[in-house]
Backbone as JSON Lines, residues from 0, in Angstrom:
{"i":0,"aa":"M","n":[-3.4,33.45,-10.01],"ca":[-4.09,33.0,-10.55],"c":[-5.09,34.27,-10.81]}
{"i":1,"aa":"N","n":[-6.2,32.76,-12.26],"ca":[-6.93,34.29,-13.3],"c":[-8.28,32.77,-12.87]}
{"i":2,"aa":"L","n":[-9.3,33.61,-12.64],"ca":[-10.76,32.98,-12.73],"c":[-11.34,33.26,-13.88]}
{"i":3,"aa":"S","n":[-12.5,32.83,-14.6],"ca":[-13.69,33.26,-15.35],"c":[-13.91,32.49,-15.51]}
{"i":4,"aa":"L","n":[-15.34,32.47,-15.66],"ca":[-16.96,32.16,-16.05],"c":[-17.64,32.85,-16.94]}
{"i":5,"aa":"E","n":[-18.08,32.03,-18.32],"ca":[-19.06,32.43,-18.82],"c":[-20.76,32.37,-19.57]}
{"i":6,"aa":"L","n":[-21.55,32.94,-19.24],"ca":[-22.41,32.49,-19.32],"c":[-22.67,32.67,-20.67]}
{"i":7,"aa":"Y","n":[-23.15,31.69,-21.99],"ca":[-23.3,32.47,-22.93],"c":[-25.11,31.49,-23.54]}
{"i":8,"aa":"Y","n":[-25.61,32.01,-24.81],"ca":[-26.64,31.46,-25.24],"c":[-26.25,32.03,-26.32]}
{"i":9,"aa":"T","n":[-26.62,31.24,-27.81],"ca":[-26.42,31.74,-29.31],"c":[-27.16,30.71,-30.17]}
{"i":10,"aa":"E","n":[-27.72,30.91,-31.39],"ca":[-29.0,30.4,-32.25],"c":[-28.32,30.82,-33.83]}
{"i":11,"aa":"G","n":[-28.51,30.25,-34.18],"ca":[-28.34,30.41,-36.29],"c":[-29.24,29.0,-36.73]}
{"i":12,"aa":"H","n":[-28.38,29.82,-38.33],"ca":[-29.04,29.55,-39.47],"c":[-28.2,28.01,-39.43]}
{"i":13,"aa":"R","n":[-28.31,26.55,-39.87],"ca":[-28.13,25.59,-40.1],"c":[-28.19,25.9,-41.41]}
{"i":14,"aa":"S","n":[-26.39,25.09,-41.93],"ca":[-27.06,23.94,-43.04],"c":[-27.23,22.87,-43.72]}
{"i":15,"aa":"S","n":[-27.83,22.6,-44.12],"ca":[-28.31,21.07,-44.1],"c":[-28.51,19.91,-44.77]}
{"i":16,"aa":"S","n":[-27.41,19.54,-45.43],"ca":[-28.26,18.38,-46.81],"c":[-27.52,16.86,-46.99]}
{"i":17,"aa":"R","n":[-28.44,16.43,-45.86],"ca":[-28.13,14.65,-45.89],"c":[-28.61,13.51,-46.93]}
{"i":18,"aa":"Q","n":[-27.45,13.17,-47.55],"ca":[-28.46,12.02,-48.98],"c":[-27.44,10.51,-48.63]}
{"i":19,"aa":"G","n":[-28.09,9.34,-48.9],"ca":[-27.15,8.68,-48.9],"c":[-27.5,7.44,-49.49]}
{"i":20,"aa":"F","n":[-26.37,6.33,-50.08],"ca":[-27.06,5.66,-50.33],"c":[-26.03,4.14,-50.18]}
{"i":21,"aa":"D","n":[-26.75,3.35,-50.03],"ca":[-26.16,1.66,-48.98],"c":[-26.79,0.21,-49.76]}
{"i":22,"aa":"T","n":[-26.42,-0.17,-49.19],"ca":[-27.16,-1.55,-50.31],"c":[-26.96,-2.95,-48.52]}
{"i":23,"aa":"S","n":[-28.11,-4.09,-49.07],"ca":[-28.71,-5.1,-47.94],"c":[-28.25,-6.31,-48.59]}
{"i":24,"aa":"L","n":[-28.3,-7.12,-47.85],"ca":[-28.03,-8.55,-47.87],"c":[-29.57,-9.76,-47.7]}
{"i":25,"aa":"E","n":[-30.4,-9.62,-48.4],"ca":[-31.61,-10.56,-48.36],"c":[-31.82,-12.21,-48.65]}
{"i":26,"aa":"W","n":[-33.03,-12.38,-48.23],"ca":[-33.11,-13.77,-48.12],"c":[-34.86,-13.69,-49.29]}
{"i":27,"aa":"T","n":[-34.13,-14.17,-49.99],"ca":[-35.08,-14.6,-50.95],"c":[-35.67,-15.66,-51.06]}
{"i":28,"aa":"G","n":[-35.25,-17.06,-50.76],"ca":[-36.17,-17.88,-50.49],"c":[-35.17,-18.96,-51.34]}
{"i":29,"aa":"S","n":[-33.83,-18.73,-51.87],"ca":[-33.07,-19.28,-52.78],"c":[-32.08,-18.92,-52.37]}
{"i":30,"aa":"S","n":[-31.7,-17.54,-52.54],"ca":[-30.42,-17.41,-51.96],"c":[-30.26,-16.12,-51.65]}
{"i":31,"aa":"F","n":[-29.29,-15.3,-51.56],"ca":[-29.48,-13.87,-51.26],"c":[-28.79,-13.5,-52.25]}
{"i":32,"aa":"E","n":[-29.82,-11.52,-52.47],"ca":[-29.68,-11.22,-53.13],"c":[-29.35,-9.45,-53.04]}
{"i":33,"aa":"E","n":[-28.82,-8.6,-52.79],"ca":[-28.04,-7.4,-53.09],"c":[-28.89,-6.86,-53.48]}
{"i":34,"aa":"F","n":[-29.82,-5.35,-52.65],"ca":[-30.57,-5.31,-52.68],"c":[-29.93,-2.67,-52.04]}
{"i":35,"aa":"A","n":[-30.99,-2.24,-53.48],"ca":[-30.49,-0.64,-53.01],"c":[-30.99,0.31,-52.04]}
{"i":36,"aa":"F","n":[-30.63,0.42,-51.23],"ca":[-31.89,1.37,-50.12],"c":[-31.33,3.12,-50.05]}
{"i":37,"aa":"L","n":[-31.46,3.82,-50.57],"ca":[-31.23,5.52,-50.42],"c":[-32.46,6.49,-49.54]}
{"i":38,"aa":"Y","n":[-31.88,7.36,-49.36],"ca":[-32.62,8.49,-49.34],"c":[-32.25,9.73,-48.66]}
{"i":39,"aa":"K","n":[-33.05,10.49,-48.42],"ca":[-32.4,11.69,-48.28],"c":[-33.82,12.79,-47.53]}
{"i":40,"aa":"I","n":[-32.73,13.84,-46.67],"ca":[-33.52,14.74,-46.0],"c":[-33.49,16.05,-45.82]}
{"i":41,"aa":"Y","n":[-34.65,16.69,-45.67],"ca":[-35.12,17.94,-46.45],"c":[-35.12,18.29,-45.69]}
{"i":42,"aa":"P","n":[-34.1,19.31,-45.35],"ca":[-34.57,19.79,-44.08],"c":[-35.37,21.57,-43.66]}
{"i":43,"aa":"Q","n":[-36.18,22.1,-42.98],"ca":[-36.7,22.98,-42.92],"c":[-35.66,24.28,-42.71]}
{"i":44,"aa":"H","n":[-35.71,24.97,-43.43],"ca":[-34.37,26.28,-43.68],"c":[-35.08,27.41,-42.59]}
{"i":45,"aa":"N","n":[-35.54,27.75,-41.91],"ca":[-35.88,28.21,-40.82],"c":[-34.98,27.49,-39.7]}
{"i":46,"aa":"T","n":[-35.1,26.64,-39.79],"ca":[-34.4,25.8,-38.86],"c":[-33.35,26.33,-37.97]}
{"i":47,"aa":"M","n":[-33.17,27.08,-36.59],"ca":[-32.59,27.2,-36.48],"c":[-32.19,26.5,-34.67]}
{"i":48,"aa":"G","n":[-30.77,26.84,-34.68],"ca":[-30.09,25.4,-33.95],"c":[-29.58,26.69,-32.33]}
{"i":49,"aa":"V","n":[-29.88,26.15,-31.61],"ca":[-29.98,26.97,-30.12],"c":[-29.04,26.57,-29.06]}
{"i":50,"aa":"F","n":[-27.25,26.64,-28.51],"ca":[-27.02,26.5,-27.67],"c":[-26.38,27.4,-26.6]}
{"i":51,"aa":"R","n":[-26.17,26.73,-25.37],"ca":[-26.93,27.61,-23.94],"c":[-25.62,27.09,-22.84]}
{"i":52,"aa":"G","n":[-25.03,27.38,-22.44],"ca":[-24.63,27.0,-21.36],"c":[-23.84,27.85,-20.46]}
{"i":53,"aa":"S","n":[-22.37,27.31,-20.07],"ca":[-21.33,28.18,-19.67],"c":[-20.32,27.23,-19.46]}
{"i":54,"aa":"E","n":[-19.51,28.4,-19.17],"ca":[-17.68,27.88,-19.62],"c":[-17.19,28.26,-18.29]}
{"i":55,"aa":"L","n":[-16.29,27.5,-17.91],"ca":[-15.66,27.83,-16.81],"c":[-13.84,27.86,-16.67]}
{"i":56,"aa":"D","n":[-13.3,28.67,-16.54],"ca":[-11.58,28.31,-17.17],"c":[-10.99,28.89,-15.37]}
{"i":57,"aa":"I","n":[-10.45,28.29,-14.92],"ca":[-9.54,28.17,-14.1],"c":[-7.81,28.43,-14.7]}
{"i":58,"aa":"S","n":[-7.13,29.28,-14.12],"ca":[-5.32,29.01,-14.83],"c":[-4.57,29.84,-13.41]}
{"i":59,"aa":"F","n":[-3.07,29.37,-13.85],"ca":[-2.26,29.21,-12.69],"c":[-1.48,30.34,-13.93]}
{"i":60,"aa":"S","n":[-0.55,31.49,-14.0],"ca":[0.87,31.93,-15.14],"c":[1.73,33.09,-13.76]}
{"i":61,"aa":"Y","n":[2.74,32.31,-14.65],"ca":[4.25,32.88,-14.45],"c":[5.05,33.96,-14.79]}
{"i":62,"aa":"I","n":[4.64,35.21,-14.83],"ca":[5.53,35.93,-15.62],"c":[7.14,35.93,-14.76]}
{"i":63,"aa":"F","n":[7.84,36.48,-16.85],"ca":[8.83,35.64,-16.74],"c":[10.44,35.89,-17.58]}
{"i":64,"aa":"F","n":[10.94,36.97,-17.81],"ca":[11.47,38.25,-18.48],"c":[10.73,39.53,-18.35]}
{"i":65,"aa":"E","n":[9.76,40.14,-17.96],"ca":[8.62,40.96,-18.44],"c":[8.1,41.28,-19.18]}
{"i":66,"aa":"K","n":[8.34,40.04,-19.63],"ca":[7.32,40.48,-21.38],"c":[6.85,39.05,-21.77]}
{"i":67,"aa":"Y","n":[6.41,38.21,-20.93],"ca":[6.35,36.59,-21.13],"c":[5.57,36.31,-19.99]}
{"i":68,"aa":"K","n":[4.37,35.39,-20.57],"ca":[3.6,35.24,-19.3],"c":[2.95,33.73,-19.8]}
{"i":69,"aa":"L","n":[3.92,32.01,-19.11],"ca":[3.05,31.18,-18.5],"c":[2.42,30.62,-18.14]}
{"i":70,"aa":"Y","n":[1.09,29.99,-18.54],"ca":[-0.07,29.17,-18.46],"c":[-0.5,28.03,-18.18]}
{"i":71,"aa":"F","n":[-0.71,27.59,-17.41],"ca":[-1.08,25.74,-16.91],"c":[-2.7,26.21,-16.61]}
{"i":72,"aa":"G","n":[-3.79,25.7,-16.94],"ca":[-5.28,25.5,-16.76],"c":[-6.11,24.66,-16.67]}
{"i":73,"aa":"Y","n":[-7.11,25.16,-16.51],"ca":[-8.26,23.44,-16.87],"c":[-9.39,23.66,-17.06]}
{"i":74,"aa":"N","n":[-9.91,23.64,-18.47],"ca":[-11.36,24.41,-18.83],"c":[-12.58,23.41,-18.67]}
{"i":75,"aa":"Y","n":[-13.61,24.02,-18.1],"ca":[-14.93,23.05,-18.22],"c":[-16.49,23.58,-19.09]}
{"i":76,"aa":"N","n":[-16.97,23.09,-19.73],"ca":[-17.68,24.38,-20.43],"c":[-19.04,22.46,-21.28]}
{"i":77,"aa":"R","n":[-20.29,23.56,-20.32],"ca":[-21.4,22.63,-20.2],"c":[-22.84,23.3,-21.47]}
{"i":78,"aa":"S","n":[-22.77,22.88,-21.96],"ca":[-23.38,23.28,-23.16],"c":[-24.86,22.27,-23.4]}
{"i":79,"aa":"N","n":[-26.2,22.99,-23.34],"ca":[-27.51,22.59,-24.18],"c":[-27.26,22.54,-24.83]}
{"i":80,"aa":"F","n":[-28.67,21.28,-25.82],"ca":[-28.36,22.01,-27.36],"c":[-29.8,21.6,-28.13]}
{"i":81,"aa":"S","n":[-30.73,22.5,-28.99],"ca":[-31.66,22.08,-29.02],"c":[-31.99,23.05,-30.24]}
{"i":82,"aa":"Y","n":[-33.52,22.29,-30.58],"ca":[-33.53,23.42,-31.64],"c":[-35.14,23.96,-32.16]}
{"i":83,"aa":"K","n":[-35.0,25.04,-33.18],"ca":[-36.63,25.88,-33.04],"c":[-36.77,25.6,-33.85]}
{"i":84,"aa":"N","n":[-38.23,25.61,-34.15],"ca":[-38.79,25.46,-36.14],"c":[-38.2,24.16,-36.75]}
{"i":85,"aa":"Y","n":[-37.93,23.26,-36.0],"ca":[-38.07,22.14,-36.29],"c":[-38.72,20.86,-36.9]}
{"i":86,"aa":"S","n":[-38.67,20.51,-38.55],"ca":[-40.13,20.33,-39.78],"c":[-38.96,19.39,-40.53]}
{"i":87,"aa":"D","n":[-38.26,18.83,-40.58],"ca":[-37.61,17.96,-41.91],"c":[-37.97,16.72,-41.91]}
{"i":88,"aa":"V","n":[-37.27,16.43,-42.92],"ca":[-38.75,15.74,-43.57],"c":[-37.02,14.41,-44.12]}
{"i":89,"aa":"Y","n":[-37.56,13.05,-43.74],"ca":[-37.17,11.77,-44.26],"c":[-37.95,10.81,-45.15]}
{"i":90,"aa":"V","n":[-37.38,10.74,-46.28],"ca":[-37.59,10.39,-47.66],"c":[-36.37,9.37,-47.97]}
{"i":91,"aa":"S","n":[-36.87,7.85,-48.36],"ca":[-35.88,6.96,-47.91],"c":[-36.48,5.52,-49.92]}
{"i":92,"aa":"Y","n":[-35.85,5.31,-50.28],"ca":[-36.92,4.04,-51.11],"c":[-36.11,2.63,-50.56]}
{"i":93,"aa":"Y","n":[-36.59,0.91,-50.71],"ca":[-35.87,-0.04,-50.51],"c":[-36.36,-0.59,-51.83]}
{"i":94,"aa":"Q","n":[-35.14,-0.64,-52.49],"ca":[-35.28,-1.39,-54.08],"c":[-36.39,-2.76,-53.56]}
{"i":95,"aa":"Y","n":[-35.89,-3.74,-51.7],"ca":[-36.16,-4.97,-52.1],"c":[-38.29,-4.92,-51.63]}
{"i":96,"aa":"T","n":[-38.77,-3.54,-51.14],"ca":[-39.46,-3.78,-51.22],"c":[-40.84,-2.83,-52.57]}
{"i":97,"aa":"D","n":[-40.05,-2.24,-52.94],"ca":[-39.81,-1.16,-53.9],"c":[-40.73,-0.17,-53.87]}
{"i":98,"aa":"G","n":[-40.82,0.18,-52.39],"ca":[-41.55,1.1,-51.96],"c":[-40.64,2.64,-50.85]}
{"i":99,"aa":"F","n":[-41.37,3.47,-50.79],"ca":[-40.42,4.54,-50.17],"c":[-41.77,4.88,-49.32]}
{"i":100,"aa":"T","n":[-40.8,5.35,-48.46],"ca":[-41.45,5.77,-47.13],"c":[-40.81,7.32,-46.98]}
{"i":101,"aa":"I","n":[-42.16,8.19,-46.52],"ca":[-41.56,9.32,-45.63],"c":[-42.39,9.84,-44.43]}
{"i":102,"aa":"Y","n":[-40.98,10.47,-43.43],"ca":[-42.1,10.67,-42.64],"c":[-40.92,11.99,-41.68]}
{"i":103,"aa":"P","n":[-42.07,12.42,-41.26],"ca":[-40.57,13.88,-40.62],"c":[-39.95,12.86,-39.63]}
{"i":104,"aa":"Q","n":[-38.69,13.89,-39.24],"ca":[-38.17,13.96,-38.46],"c":[-38.07,14.7,-36.91]}
{"i":105,"aa":"T","n":[-36.99,13.61,-35.41],"ca":[-37.61,13.86,-34.31],"c":[-36.57,15.11,-34.19]}
{"i":106,"aa":"P","n":[-36.83,15.65,-33.65],"ca":[-35.42,16.69,-33.49],"c":[-34.68,16.71,-32.8]}
{"i":107,"aa":"D","n":[-32.83,16.4,-32.31],"ca":[-32.43,15.67,-31.32],"c":[-31.64,17.45,-30.84]}
{"i":108,"aa":"S","n":[-31.69,16.54,-29.53],"ca":[-31.25,17.79,-28.35],"c":[-30.27,16.7,-27.75]}
{"i":109,"aa":"G","n":[-29.55,17.59,-26.7],"ca":[-29.23,16.92,-25.9],"c":[-27.86,18.12,-24.84]}
{"i":110,"aa":"R","n":[-26.75,16.87,-24.16],"ca":[-25.99,17.92,-23.39],"c":[-25.09,17.45,-23.99]}
{"i":111,"aa":"E","n":[-23.85,18.51,-23.3],"ca":[-22.11,18.08,-24.04],"c":[-21.19,18.3,-22.83]}
{"i":112,"aa":"K","n":[-20.92,17.92,-22.09],"ca":[-19.68,18.32,-21.15],"c":[-18.39,17.85,-22.19]}
{"i":113,"aa":"I","n":[-16.8,19.68,-21.91],"ca":[-15.99,19.15,-22.09],"c":[-14.96,19.83,-21.58]}
{"i":114,"aa":"R","n":[-14.38,19.39,-21.0],"ca":[-12.65,19.79,-19.9],"c":[-11.94,18.88,-20.4]}
{"i":115,"aa":"G","n":[-10.42,19.94,-20.42],"ca":[-9.36,20.18,-20.69],"c":[-7.79,20.74,-19.62]}
{"i":116,"aa":"Y","n":[-7.07,20.44,-19.9],"ca":[-6.21,21.15,-19.45],"c":[-5.14,21.56,-20.74]}
{"i":117,"aa":"Y","n":[-4.92,22.79,-20.11],"ca":[-3.55,23.32,-21.21],"c":[-2.38,23.8,-20.91]}
{"i":118,"aa":"L","n":[-1.77,24.51,-21.84],"ca":[-0.17,25.06,-20.9],"c":[-0.01,26.36,-22.56]}
{"i":119,"aa":"G","n":[0.21,27.07,-21.73],"ca":[-0.41,28.47,-22.86],"c":[1.07,29.42,-22.99]}
{"i":120,"aa":"I","n":[1.46,30.09,-23.84],"ca":[1.95,30.65,-23.78],"c":[1.79,32.15,-24.07]}
{"i":121,"aa":"S","n":[1.96,33.27,-24.08],"ca":[1.79,35.19,-23.74],"c":[3.49,35.82,-23.92]}
{"i":122,"aa":"A","n":[3.38,36.67,-24.49],"ca":[3.88,37.91,-24.79],"c":[3.21,38.86,-24.81]}
{"i":123,"aa":"V","n":[4.02,40.62,-24.2],"ca":[3.62,41.52,-25.1],"c":[5.02,42.48,-25.29]}
{"i":124,"aa":"F","n":[4.41,43.31,-26.23],"ca":[5.12,43.8,-27.23],"c":[5.17,45.82,-27.01]}
């Protein structure tokens, strides 16, 4: 039986450039008309993404032909994600109202759990 526990903390700069185009139908009083919706997000270049969490791995192995090992295991990973120095700006234009909107984005953060079983083989040469 093999057992491992890993605690980690990692951070790094992100590369993000999101923009989009969409259309919507609006009732103008006598008919529906199609209008454009454009948006762009201007990211702060000093924003850092931060992951911290733990990973647990349990596996059973069987050695055969003296050089090979067959594994069956379970992996559980739990992490938290957040941002440092977050100050992105969202800019949009809506043709129906002929207006721009500019407002700061709120940072996303969250938790993630990843679980899985695996089957593996290794060899020593």
